[in-house]
Short mmCIF file of C-alpha atoms in Angstrom, two decimals:
data_model
loop_
_atom_site.label_atom_id
_atom_site.label_comp_id
_atom_site.label_asym_id
_atom_site.label_seq_id
_atom_site.Cartn_x
_atom_site.Cartn_y
_atom_site.Cartn_z
CA UNK A 1 0.00 0.00 0.00
CA UNK A 2 1.00 3.63 -0.26
CA UNK A 3 1.14 3.88 3.52
CA UNK A 4 3.41 0.81 3.74
CA UNK A 5 5.76 2.31 1.17
CA UNK A 6 5.70 5.61 3.06
CA UNK A 7 6.73 3.81 6.27
CA UNK A 8 9.56 2.09 4.39
CA UNK A 9 10.70 5.42 2.94
CA UNK A 10 10.57 7.06 6.38
CA UNK A 11 12.68 4.20 7.80
CA UNK A 12 15.18 4.88 5.02
CA UNK A 13 15.26 8.59 5.98
CA UNK A 14 13.41 9.62 2.82
CA UNK A 15 10.83 12.38 3.08
CA UNK A 16 7.64 12.29 1.06
CA UNK A 17 4.87 14.77 0.36
CA UNK A 18 2.00 12.45 1.29
CA UNK A 19 0.83 8.87 0.92
CA UNK A 20 -2.44 7.82 -0.66
CA UNK A 21 -3.81 4.30 -0.47
CA UNK A 22 -2.02 3.31 -3.69
CA UNK A 23 1.24 5.20 -3.56
CA UNK A 24 3.40 7.77 -1.82
CA UNK A 25 4.13 11.08 -3.57
CA UNK A 26 7.78 12.11 -3.81
CA UNK A 27 9.09 15.39 -5.16
CA UNK A 28 12.53 15.05 -6.71
CA UNK A 29 14.37 18.27 -7.58
CA UNK A 30 17.64 19.03 -9.39
CA UNK A 31 19.06 20.03 -6.01
CA UNK A 32 18.74 16.47 -4.64
CA UNK A 33 22.12 14.85 -4.22
CA UNK A 34 23.17 11.45 -5.53
CA UNK A 35 23.26 10.26 -1.90
CA UNK A 36 19.63 11.29 -1.40
CA UNK A 37 18.54 9.57 -4.61
CA UNK A 38 20.43 6.43 -3.57
CA UNK A 39 18.50 6.43 -0.27
CA UNK A 40 15.23 6.52 -2.24
CA UNK A 41 16.35 3.63 -4.44
CA UNK A 42 17.54 1.62 -1.44
CA UNK A 43 14.30 2.17 0.46
CA UNK A 44 12.10 1.29 -2.50
CA UNK A 45 14.33 -1.59 -3.61
CA UNK A 46 13.87 -3.25 -0.23
CA UNK A 47 10.14 -3.72 -0.85
CA UNK A 48 9.47 -7.35 -1.72
CA UNK A 49 5.68 -7.40 -1.35
CA UNK A 50 3.77 -8.11 -4.54
CA UNK A 51 2.08 -5.11 -6.10
CA UNK A 52 -1.67 -4.81 -6.01
CA UNK A 53 -3.69 -3.89 -9.08
CA UNK A 54 -4.70 -0.26 -9.23
CA UNK A 55 -8.44 0.08 -8.66
CA UNK A 56 -10.58 1.21 -11.56
CA UNK A 57 -11.93 4.59 -10.59
CA UNK A 58 -14.60 6.72 -12.28
CA UNK A 59 -13.87 9.96 -14.07
CA UNK A 60 -15.67 12.79 -12.28
CA UNK A 61 -16.95 15.11 -14.98
CA UNK A 62 -18.40 18.11 -13.21
CA UNK A 63 -20.88 20.40 -14.87
CA UNK A 64 -20.04 24.10 -14.59
CA UNK A 65 -22.75 25.88 -12.64
CA UNK A 66 -20.97 29.21 -12.09
CA UNK A 67 -17.56 30.80 -12.63
CA UNK A 68 -14.64 29.81 -10.40
CA UNK A 69 -14.29 33.38 -9.14
CA UNK A 70 -18.00 33.57 -8.30
CA UNK A 71 -17.80 30.29 -6.37
CA UNK A 72 -14.64 31.26 -4.48
CA UNK A 73 -16.23 34.50 -3.21
CA UNK A 74 -19.72 33.11 -2.54
CA UNK A 75 -20.88 32.16 0.96
CA UNK A 76 -19.83 28.56 1.63
CA UNK A 77 -20.31 25.85 4.18
CA UNK A 78 -18.45 22.64 4.90
CA UNK A 79 -20.50 19.45 4.64
CA UNK A 80 -19.71 15.75 4.86
CA UNK A 81 -18.47 14.68 1.42
CA UNK A 82 -21.07 11.94 1.09
CA UNK A 83 -23.84 14.54 1.56
CA UNK A 84 -22.55 16.88 -1.17
CA UNK A 85 -24.24 15.20 -4.15
CA UNK A 86 -25.74 17.84 -6.43
CA UNK A 87 -24.21 20.72 -4.46
CA UNK A 88 -21.91 23.31 -6.03
CA UNK A 89 -18.23 23.04 -5.09
CA UNK A 90 -17.08 26.17 -3.29
CA UNK A 91 -13.39 25.41 -2.87
CA UNK A 92 -11.64 22.35 -4.23
CA UNK A 93 -10.40 19.65 -1.89
CA UNK A 94 -7.46 17.50 -2.89
CA UNK A 95 -6.08 14.45 -1.17
CA UNK A 96 -2.50 15.62 -1.45
CA UNK A 97 -1.40 18.94 -2.91
CA UNK A 98 -0.22 19.43 -5.54
CA UNK A 99 -2.96 17.43 -7.16
CA UNK A 100 -5.81 17.64 -9.60
CA UNK A 101 -8.99 18.50 -7.70
CA UNK A 102 -11.88 16.05 -7.92
CA UNK A 103 -14.34 18.94 -8.21
CA UNK A 104 -13.43 22.50 -9.17
CA UNK A 105 -15.00 25.62 -7.68
CA UNK A 106 -18.31 26.27 -9.42
CA UNK A 107 -18.90 22.66 -10.53
CA UNK A 108 -21.79 20.45 -9.50
CA UNK A 109 -20.60 17.56 -7.33
CA UNK A 110 -21.50 14.27 -9.02
CA UNK A 111 -21.88 10.67 -7.86
CA UNK A 112 -18.51 9.91 -9.46
CA UNK A 113 -16.94 12.67 -7.37
CA UNK A 114 -18.41 11.09 -4.21
CA UNK A 115 -16.78 7.77 -5.15
CA UNK A 116 -13.43 9.52 -5.53
CA UNK A 117 -13.83 11.48 -2.28
CA UNK A 118 -14.42 8.19 -0.49
CA UNK A 119 -11.49 6.45 -2.20
CA UNK A 120 -9.04 9.22 -1.29
CA UNK A 121 -10.33 9.67 2.26
CA UNK A 122 -11.79 13.14 1.72
CA UNK A 123 -14.38 13.49 4.45
CA UNK A 124 -15.61 17.07 4.02
CA UNK A 125 -16.20 19.42 1.09
CA UNK A 126 -16.81 23.17 0.88
CA UNK A 127 -20.02 23.86 -1.03
CA UNK A 128 -22.03 26.99 -1.82
CA UNK A 129 -24.84 27.81 0.58
#
């Protein structure tokens, strides 16, 4: 799992941005040294568990209900993600920045978005009042 790999990376003194259920997110930069990259390779190379198939997830195609700017400045409230169906996204929620938001400000939250919120552990969503 992503969390298991994150623990292995941490044990190998490798920092990571976050860990989702499938994978950890690492940011490699030109400033990283060869020693740091070797630590990443050593930590990941020590993993002998078989990989799991990546789950098939829906594509959340939101329908634009208002402009992003309008949604960002409109009155909002935070609701449980599973109760946001049909509501208008006020501010995007991502599992691990930087990331592609499941729903963008001003979009209607769909059933596919709820599936993705659940998969990535997103429990609350900002919606327009």
